[in-house]
Short mmCIF file of C-alpha atoms and ligand atoms in Angstrom, two decimals:
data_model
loop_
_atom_site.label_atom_id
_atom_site.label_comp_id
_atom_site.label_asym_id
_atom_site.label_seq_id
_atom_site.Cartn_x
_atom_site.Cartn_y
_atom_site.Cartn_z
CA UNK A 1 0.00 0.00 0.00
CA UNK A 2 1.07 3.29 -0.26
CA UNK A 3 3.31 3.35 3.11
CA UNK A 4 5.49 1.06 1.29
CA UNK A 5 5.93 3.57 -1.77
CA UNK A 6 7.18 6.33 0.26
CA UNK A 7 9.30 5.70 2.74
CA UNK A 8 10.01 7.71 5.33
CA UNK A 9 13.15 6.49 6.93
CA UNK A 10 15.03 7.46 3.76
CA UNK A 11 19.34 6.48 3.96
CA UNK A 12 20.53 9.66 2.07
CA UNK A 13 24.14 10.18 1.03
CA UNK A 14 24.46 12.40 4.01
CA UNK A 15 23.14 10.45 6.93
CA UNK A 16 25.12 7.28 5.28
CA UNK A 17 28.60 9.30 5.63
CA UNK A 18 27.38 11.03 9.28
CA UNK A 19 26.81 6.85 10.44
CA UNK A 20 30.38 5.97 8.47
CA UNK A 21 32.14 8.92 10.64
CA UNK A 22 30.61 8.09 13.73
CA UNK A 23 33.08 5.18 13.74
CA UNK A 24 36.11 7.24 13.67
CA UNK A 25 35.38 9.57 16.73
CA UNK A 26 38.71 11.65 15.54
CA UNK A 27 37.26 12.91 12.60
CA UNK A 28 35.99 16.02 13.27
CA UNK A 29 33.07 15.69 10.36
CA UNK A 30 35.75 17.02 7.83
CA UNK A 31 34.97 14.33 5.14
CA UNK A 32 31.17 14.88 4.98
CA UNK A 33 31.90 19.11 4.56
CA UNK A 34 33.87 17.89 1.64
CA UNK A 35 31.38 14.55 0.73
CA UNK A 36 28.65 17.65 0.49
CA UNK A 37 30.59 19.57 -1.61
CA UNK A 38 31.38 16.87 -4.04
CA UNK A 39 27.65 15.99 -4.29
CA UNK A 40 26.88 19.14 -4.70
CA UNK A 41 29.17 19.41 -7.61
CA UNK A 42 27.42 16.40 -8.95
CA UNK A 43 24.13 18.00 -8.67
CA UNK A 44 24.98 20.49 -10.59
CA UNK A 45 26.60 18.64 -13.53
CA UNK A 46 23.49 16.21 -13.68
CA UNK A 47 21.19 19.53 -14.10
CA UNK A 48 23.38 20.64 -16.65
CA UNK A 49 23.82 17.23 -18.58
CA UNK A 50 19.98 16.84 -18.23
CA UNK A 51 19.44 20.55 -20.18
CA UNK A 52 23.05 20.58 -22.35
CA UNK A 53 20.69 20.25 -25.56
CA UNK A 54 18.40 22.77 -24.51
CA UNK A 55 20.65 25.43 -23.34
CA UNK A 56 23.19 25.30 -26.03
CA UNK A 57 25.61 23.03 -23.68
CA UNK A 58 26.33 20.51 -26.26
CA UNK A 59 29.43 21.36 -28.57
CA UNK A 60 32.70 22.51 -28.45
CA UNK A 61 34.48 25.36 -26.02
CA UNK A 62 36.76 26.27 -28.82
CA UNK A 63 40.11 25.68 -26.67
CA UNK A 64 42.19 22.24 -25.87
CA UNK A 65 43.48 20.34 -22.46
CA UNK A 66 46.74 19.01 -21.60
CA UNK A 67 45.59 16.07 -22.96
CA UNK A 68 45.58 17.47 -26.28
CA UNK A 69 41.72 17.52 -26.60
CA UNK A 70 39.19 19.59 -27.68
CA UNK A 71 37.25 20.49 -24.41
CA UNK A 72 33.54 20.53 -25.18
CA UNK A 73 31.53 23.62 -23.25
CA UNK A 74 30.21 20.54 -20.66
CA UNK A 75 34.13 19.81 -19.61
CA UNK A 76 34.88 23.23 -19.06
CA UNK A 77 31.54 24.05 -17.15
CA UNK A 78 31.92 21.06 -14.95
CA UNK A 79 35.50 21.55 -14.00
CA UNK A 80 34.26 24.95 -12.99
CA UNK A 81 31.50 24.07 -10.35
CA UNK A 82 33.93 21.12 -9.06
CA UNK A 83 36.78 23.36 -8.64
CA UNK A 84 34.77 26.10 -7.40
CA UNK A 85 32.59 23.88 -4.47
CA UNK A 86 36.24 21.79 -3.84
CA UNK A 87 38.11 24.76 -3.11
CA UNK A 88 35.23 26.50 -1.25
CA UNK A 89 34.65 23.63 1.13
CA UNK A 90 37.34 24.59 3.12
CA UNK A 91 38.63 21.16 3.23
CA UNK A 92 40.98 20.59 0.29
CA UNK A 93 44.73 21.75 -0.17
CA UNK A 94 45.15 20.71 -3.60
CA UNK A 95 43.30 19.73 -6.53
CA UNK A 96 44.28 17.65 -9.79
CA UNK A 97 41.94 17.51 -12.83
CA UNK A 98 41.81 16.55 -16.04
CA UNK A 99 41.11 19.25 -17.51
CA UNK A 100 43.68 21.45 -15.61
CA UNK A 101 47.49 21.31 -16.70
CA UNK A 102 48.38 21.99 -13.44
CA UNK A 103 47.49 21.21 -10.25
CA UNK A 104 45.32 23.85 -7.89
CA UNK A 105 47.20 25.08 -4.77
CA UNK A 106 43.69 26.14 -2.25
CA UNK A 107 44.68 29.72 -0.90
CA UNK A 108 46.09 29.61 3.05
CA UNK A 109 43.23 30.75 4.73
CA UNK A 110 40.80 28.32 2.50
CA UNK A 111 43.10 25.05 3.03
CA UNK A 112 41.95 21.66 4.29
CA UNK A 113 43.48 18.40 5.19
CA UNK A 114 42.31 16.60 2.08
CA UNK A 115 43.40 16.58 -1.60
CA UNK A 116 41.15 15.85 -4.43
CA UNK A 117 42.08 14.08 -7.76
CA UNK A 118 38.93 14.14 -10.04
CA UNK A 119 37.79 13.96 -13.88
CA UNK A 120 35.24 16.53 -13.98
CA UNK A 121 33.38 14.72 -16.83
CA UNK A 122 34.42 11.31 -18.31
CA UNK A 123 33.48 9.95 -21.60
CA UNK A 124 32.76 13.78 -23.07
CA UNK A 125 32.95 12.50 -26.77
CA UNK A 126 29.79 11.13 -26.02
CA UNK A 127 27.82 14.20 -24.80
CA UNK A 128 26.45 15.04 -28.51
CA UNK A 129 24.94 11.80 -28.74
CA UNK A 130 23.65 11.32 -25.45
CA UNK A 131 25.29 8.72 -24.62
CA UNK A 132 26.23 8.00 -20.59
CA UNK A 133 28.70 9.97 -19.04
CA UNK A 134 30.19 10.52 -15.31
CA UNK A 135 32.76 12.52 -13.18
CA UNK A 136 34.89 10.34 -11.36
CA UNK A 137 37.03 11.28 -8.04
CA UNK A 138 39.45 9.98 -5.72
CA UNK A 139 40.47 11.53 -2.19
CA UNK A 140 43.62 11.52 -0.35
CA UNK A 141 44.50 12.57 3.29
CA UNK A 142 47.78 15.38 3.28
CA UNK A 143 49.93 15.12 6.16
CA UNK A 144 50.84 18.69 6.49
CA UNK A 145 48.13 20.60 4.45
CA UNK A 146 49.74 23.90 5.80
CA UNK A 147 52.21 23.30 3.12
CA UNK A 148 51.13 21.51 0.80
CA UNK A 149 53.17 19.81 -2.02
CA UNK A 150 52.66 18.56 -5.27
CA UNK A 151 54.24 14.58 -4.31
CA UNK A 152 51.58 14.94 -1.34
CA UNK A 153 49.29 14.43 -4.94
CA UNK A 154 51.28 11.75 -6.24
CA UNK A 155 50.75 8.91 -3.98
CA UNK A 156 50.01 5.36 -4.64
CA UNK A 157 45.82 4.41 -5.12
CA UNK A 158 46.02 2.15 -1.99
CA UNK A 159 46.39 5.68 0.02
CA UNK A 160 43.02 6.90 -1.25
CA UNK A 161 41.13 7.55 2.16
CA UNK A 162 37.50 7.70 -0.51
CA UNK A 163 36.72 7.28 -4.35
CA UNK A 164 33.60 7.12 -5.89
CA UNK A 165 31.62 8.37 -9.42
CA UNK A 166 28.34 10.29 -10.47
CA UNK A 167 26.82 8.69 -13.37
CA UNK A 168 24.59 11.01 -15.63
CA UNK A 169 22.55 8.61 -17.37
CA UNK A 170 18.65 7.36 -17.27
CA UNK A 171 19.44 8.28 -13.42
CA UNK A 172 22.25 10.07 -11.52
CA UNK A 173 23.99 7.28 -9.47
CA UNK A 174 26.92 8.38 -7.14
CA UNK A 175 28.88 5.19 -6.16
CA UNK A 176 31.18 5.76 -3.08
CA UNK A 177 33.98 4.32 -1.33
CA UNK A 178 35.00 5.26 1.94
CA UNK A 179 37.30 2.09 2.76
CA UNK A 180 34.62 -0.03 4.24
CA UNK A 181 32.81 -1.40 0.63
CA UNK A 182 30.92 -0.15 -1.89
CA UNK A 183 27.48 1.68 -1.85
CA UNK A 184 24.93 3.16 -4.76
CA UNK A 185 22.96 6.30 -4.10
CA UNK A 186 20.27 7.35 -6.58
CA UNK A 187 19.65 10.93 -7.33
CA UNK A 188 15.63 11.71 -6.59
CA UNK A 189 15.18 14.88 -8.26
CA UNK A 190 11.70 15.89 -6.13
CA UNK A 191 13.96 15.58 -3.03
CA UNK A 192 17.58 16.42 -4.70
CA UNK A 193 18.73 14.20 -2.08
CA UNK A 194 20.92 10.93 -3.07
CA UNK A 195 19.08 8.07 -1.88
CA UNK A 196 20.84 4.79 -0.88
CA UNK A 197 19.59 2.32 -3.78
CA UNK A 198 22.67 -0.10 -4.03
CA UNK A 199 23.59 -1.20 -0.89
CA UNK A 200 26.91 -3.20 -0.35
CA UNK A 201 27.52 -4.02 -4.18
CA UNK A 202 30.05 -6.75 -4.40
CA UNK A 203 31.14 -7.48 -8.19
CA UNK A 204 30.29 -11.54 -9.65
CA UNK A 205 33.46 -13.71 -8.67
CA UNK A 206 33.24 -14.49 -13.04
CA UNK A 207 32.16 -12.51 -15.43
CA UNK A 208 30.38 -13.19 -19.27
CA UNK A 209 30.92 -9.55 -20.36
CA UNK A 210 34.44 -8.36 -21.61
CA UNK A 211 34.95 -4.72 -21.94
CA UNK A 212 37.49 -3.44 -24.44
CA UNK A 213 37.87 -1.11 -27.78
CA UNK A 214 38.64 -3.68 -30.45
CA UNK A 215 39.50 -1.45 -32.74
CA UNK A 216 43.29 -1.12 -31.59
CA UNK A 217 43.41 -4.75 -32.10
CA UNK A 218 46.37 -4.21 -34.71
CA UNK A 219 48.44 -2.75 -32.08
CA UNK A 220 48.03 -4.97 -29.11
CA UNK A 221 50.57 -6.77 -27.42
CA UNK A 222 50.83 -10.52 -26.91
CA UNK A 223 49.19 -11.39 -23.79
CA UNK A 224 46.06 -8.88 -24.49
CA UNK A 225 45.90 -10.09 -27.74
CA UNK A 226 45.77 -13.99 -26.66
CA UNK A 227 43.23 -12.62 -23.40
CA UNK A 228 40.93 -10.91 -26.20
CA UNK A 229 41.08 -14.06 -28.35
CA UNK A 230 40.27 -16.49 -25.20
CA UNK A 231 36.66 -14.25 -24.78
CA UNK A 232 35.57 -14.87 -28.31
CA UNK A 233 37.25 -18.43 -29.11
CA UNK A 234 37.05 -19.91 -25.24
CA UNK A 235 38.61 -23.28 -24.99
CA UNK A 236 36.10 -26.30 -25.61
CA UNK A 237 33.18 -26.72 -23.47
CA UNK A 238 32.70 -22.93 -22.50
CA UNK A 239 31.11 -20.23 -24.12
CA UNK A 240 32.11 -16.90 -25.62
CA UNK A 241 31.97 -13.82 -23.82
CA UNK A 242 30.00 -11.11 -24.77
CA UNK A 243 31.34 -7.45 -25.77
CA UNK A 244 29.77 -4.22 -24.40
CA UNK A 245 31.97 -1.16 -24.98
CA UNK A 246 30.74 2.29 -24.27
CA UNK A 247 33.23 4.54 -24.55
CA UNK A 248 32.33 6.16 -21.63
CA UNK A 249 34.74 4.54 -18.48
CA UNK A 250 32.39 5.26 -16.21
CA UNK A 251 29.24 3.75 -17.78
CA UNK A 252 31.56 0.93 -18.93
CA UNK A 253 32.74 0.32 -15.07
CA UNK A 254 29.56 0.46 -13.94
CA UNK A 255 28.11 -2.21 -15.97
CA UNK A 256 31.02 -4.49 -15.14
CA UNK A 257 30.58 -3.61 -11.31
CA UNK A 258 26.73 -4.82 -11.86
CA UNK A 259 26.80 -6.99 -14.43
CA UNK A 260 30.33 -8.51 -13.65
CA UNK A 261 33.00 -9.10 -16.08
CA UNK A 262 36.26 -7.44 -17.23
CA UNK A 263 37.05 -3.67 -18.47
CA UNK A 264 40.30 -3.07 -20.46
CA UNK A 265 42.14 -0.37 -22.01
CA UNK A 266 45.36 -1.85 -22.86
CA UNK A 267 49.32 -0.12 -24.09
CA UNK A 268 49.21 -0.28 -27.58
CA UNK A 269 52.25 0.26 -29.78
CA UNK A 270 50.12 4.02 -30.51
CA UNK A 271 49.98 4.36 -26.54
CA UNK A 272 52.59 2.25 -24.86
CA UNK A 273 51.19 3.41 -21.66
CA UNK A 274 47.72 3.09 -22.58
CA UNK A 275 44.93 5.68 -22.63
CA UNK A 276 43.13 5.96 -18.95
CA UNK A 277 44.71 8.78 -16.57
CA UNK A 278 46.38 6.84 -13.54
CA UNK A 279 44.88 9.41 -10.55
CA UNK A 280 41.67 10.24 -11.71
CA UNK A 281 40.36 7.56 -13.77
CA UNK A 282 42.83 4.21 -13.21
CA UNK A 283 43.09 4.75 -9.32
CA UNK A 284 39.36 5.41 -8.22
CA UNK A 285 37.77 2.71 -10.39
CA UNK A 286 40.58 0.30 -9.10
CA UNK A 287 39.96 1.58 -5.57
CA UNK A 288 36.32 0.86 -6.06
CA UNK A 289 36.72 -2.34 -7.70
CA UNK A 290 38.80 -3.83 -5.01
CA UNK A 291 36.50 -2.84 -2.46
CA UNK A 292 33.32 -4.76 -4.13
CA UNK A 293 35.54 -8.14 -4.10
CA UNK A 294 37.47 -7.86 -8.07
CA UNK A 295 40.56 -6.47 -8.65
CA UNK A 296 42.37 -3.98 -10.96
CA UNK A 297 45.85 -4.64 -13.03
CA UNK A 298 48.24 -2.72 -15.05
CA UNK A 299 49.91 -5.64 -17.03
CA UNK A 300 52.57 -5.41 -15.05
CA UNK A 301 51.46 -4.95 -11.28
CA UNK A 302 48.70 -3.96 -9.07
CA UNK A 303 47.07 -1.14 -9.95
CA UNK A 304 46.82 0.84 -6.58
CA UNK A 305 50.65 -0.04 -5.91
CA UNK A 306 51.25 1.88 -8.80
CA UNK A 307 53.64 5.65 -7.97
CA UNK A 308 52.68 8.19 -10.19
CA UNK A 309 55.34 10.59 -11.13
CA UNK A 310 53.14 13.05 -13.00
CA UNK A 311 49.51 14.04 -12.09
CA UNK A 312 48.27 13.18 -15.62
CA UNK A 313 50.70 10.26 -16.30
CA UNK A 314 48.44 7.16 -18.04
CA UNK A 315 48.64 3.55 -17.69
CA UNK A 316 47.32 0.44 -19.05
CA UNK A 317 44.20 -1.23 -17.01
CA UNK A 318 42.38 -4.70 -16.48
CA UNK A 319 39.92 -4.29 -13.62
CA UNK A 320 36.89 -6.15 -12.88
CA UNK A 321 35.34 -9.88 -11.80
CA UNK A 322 38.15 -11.49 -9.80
CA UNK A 323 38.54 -14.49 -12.08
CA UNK A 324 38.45 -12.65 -14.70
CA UNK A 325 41.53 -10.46 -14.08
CA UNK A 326 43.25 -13.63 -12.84
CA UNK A 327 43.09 -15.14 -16.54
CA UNK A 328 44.66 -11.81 -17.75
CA UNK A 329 47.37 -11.83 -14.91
CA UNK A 330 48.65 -15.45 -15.82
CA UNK A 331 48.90 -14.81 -19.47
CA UNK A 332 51.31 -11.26 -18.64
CA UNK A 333 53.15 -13.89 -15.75
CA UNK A 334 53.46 -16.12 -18.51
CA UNK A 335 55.29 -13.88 -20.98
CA UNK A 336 57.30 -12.00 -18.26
P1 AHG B 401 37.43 11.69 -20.99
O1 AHG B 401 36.16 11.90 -21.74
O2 AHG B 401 37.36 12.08 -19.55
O3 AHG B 401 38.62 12.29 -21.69
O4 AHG B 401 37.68 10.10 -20.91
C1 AHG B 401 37.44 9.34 -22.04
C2 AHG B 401 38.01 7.97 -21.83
C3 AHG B 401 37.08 7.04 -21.06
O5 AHG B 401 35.87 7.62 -20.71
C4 AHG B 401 36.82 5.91 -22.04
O6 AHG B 401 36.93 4.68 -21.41
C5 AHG B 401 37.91 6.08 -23.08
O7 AHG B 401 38.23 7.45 -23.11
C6 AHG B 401 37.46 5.66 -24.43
O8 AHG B 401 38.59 5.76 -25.25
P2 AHG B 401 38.51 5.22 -26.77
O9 AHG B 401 37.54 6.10 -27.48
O10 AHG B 401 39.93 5.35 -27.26
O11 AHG B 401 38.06 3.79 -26.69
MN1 MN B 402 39.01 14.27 -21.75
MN1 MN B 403 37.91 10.34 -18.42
MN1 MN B 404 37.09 13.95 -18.71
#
């Protein structure tokens, strides 16, 4: 009956990170200032995705990133609001994002003990058409945030202290780490609160889904190459994975977190070090992949082990269904 409809004892975003802080007495409610900042960031960017056709958001800002691509008005706008609500939390010392060549230093009297790595909005080339796309972010804890320095940004993924993503598709979902697993919150516009709607994913031990662009193919090395042929021609008895490929990491990762099954973007003799950014897009959906019971991969090592020497250094990824990875893993071990 209608009771059950609405329910009135509603887990929002907010209440779920008050409960998570009430087991660390010492924090002094630091990470939900920021956590409210962040989702108000996200708020914003889902309004703006939702109208981008309407209000003449789709199309291109006319000027490129460090990456050496053509920001569209929707990367620019979002870095904006992120930077702007990051820095004006009062709980951040310094930012990295994508779209920024270099990283933000937060004025003295604005500085907090937390820095934020974050891809404002991931999978742009598909805003035109609609298509899914997401901001992705990963926190870390700075020791002395009075002074902060730039290798206080560079630390290993297994020192993010939170990670999560917004993605702005049929619904807004915001899917958050804070160490202790993985949780789904679902934007309901009438409340513009972020409801808890996926509690305690864990990703499928297996997967049937594989995850990659296939049309690098030419340049791939061995061990991809043999993985990739594995999915479609499996040994006798079992049957071929399917392929789903997005383009859009974060749509793409959240499938596989669902769904189950493995998400790669491999080196290729174009890009030996692949394409994915290691702090804001490699780190946060390893973080988060490790946390609902898969694991994330580099080819060489563990993703999160991985020391970044440059805030928008790249390297190659395997992350999803535990088993899955494993197969990849033992065909790298194999050639090493
Ligand atoms: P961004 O839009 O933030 O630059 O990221 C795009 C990334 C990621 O979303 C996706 O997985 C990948 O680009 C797709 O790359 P390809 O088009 O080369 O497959
Ligand atoms: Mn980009
Ligand atoms: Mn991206
Ligand atoms: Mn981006």
């Amino acid at each position: 009956h209608a009771a059950d409809a609405l329910r009135t004892d509603l887990m929002t975003i907010t209440r779920y990170v008050l409960n998570e802080q009430s087991k660390h007495p010492e924090s002094r409610g630091d990470f939900t200032i920021l956590l409210s900042h962040i989702v108000l960031g996200c708020k914003f960017v889902c309004s703006s995705v939702n109208k981008a056709g309407l209000a003449k958001l789709i199309g291109l800002a006319g000027e490129t990133n460090v990456q050496g691509e053509e920001q569209k008005k929707l990367d620019v706008l979002s870095n904006d609001v992120f930077v702007k609500a990051l820095v004006s939390s009062g709980r951040t010392c310094i930012l990295v994002s994508e779209e920024d060549e270099e990283a933000t230093f937060v004025e003295p009297a604005l500085r907090g003990r937390y820095c934020v790595v974050f891809d404002p909005l991931d999978g742009s080339s598909n805003i035109d058409c609609g298509v899914s796309i997401g901001t992705i972010f990963g926190v870390y804890m700075v020791k002395d945030f009075t002074e902060p320095t730039l290798d206080q940004a560079l630390q290993p993924g297994k020192n993010m202290v939170a990670a999560g993503y917004c993605m702005y598709g049929s619904s807004c979902t915001l899917v958050l780490s804070t160490g202790s697993g993985v949780n789904g919150f679902t934007l309901d516009p009438s409340l513009g609160e972020f409801i808890l709607t996926h509690p305690d994913i864990k990703i499928p031990k297996k997967g049937k889904i594989y995850s990659v662009n296939e049309g690098n193919a030419k340049n791939w090395d061995g061990p991809t190459a043999k993985y990739v042929e594995n999915c479609k021609f499996p040994k006798e008895g079992s049957s071929p994975k399917s392929l789903r490929y997005i383009g859009s990491m974060v749509a793409d990762v959240h499938r596989t977190l669902l769904y189950g099954g493995i998400f790669l973007y491999p080196a290729d003799k174009k890009s030996p070090s692949g394409k994915l950014r290691v702090l804001y897009e490699v780190f946060p959906m390893s973080f988060l992949m490790e946390q609902a019971g898969g694991q994330a991969f580099t080819g060489k090592e563990r993703a999160l082990d991985l020391l970044p020497k440059k805030i928008h250094e790249r390297s190659p990824i395997f992350l999803g269904s535990y088993d899955d990875v494993e197969e990849i893993k033992a065909l790298y071990a194999a050639e090493a």
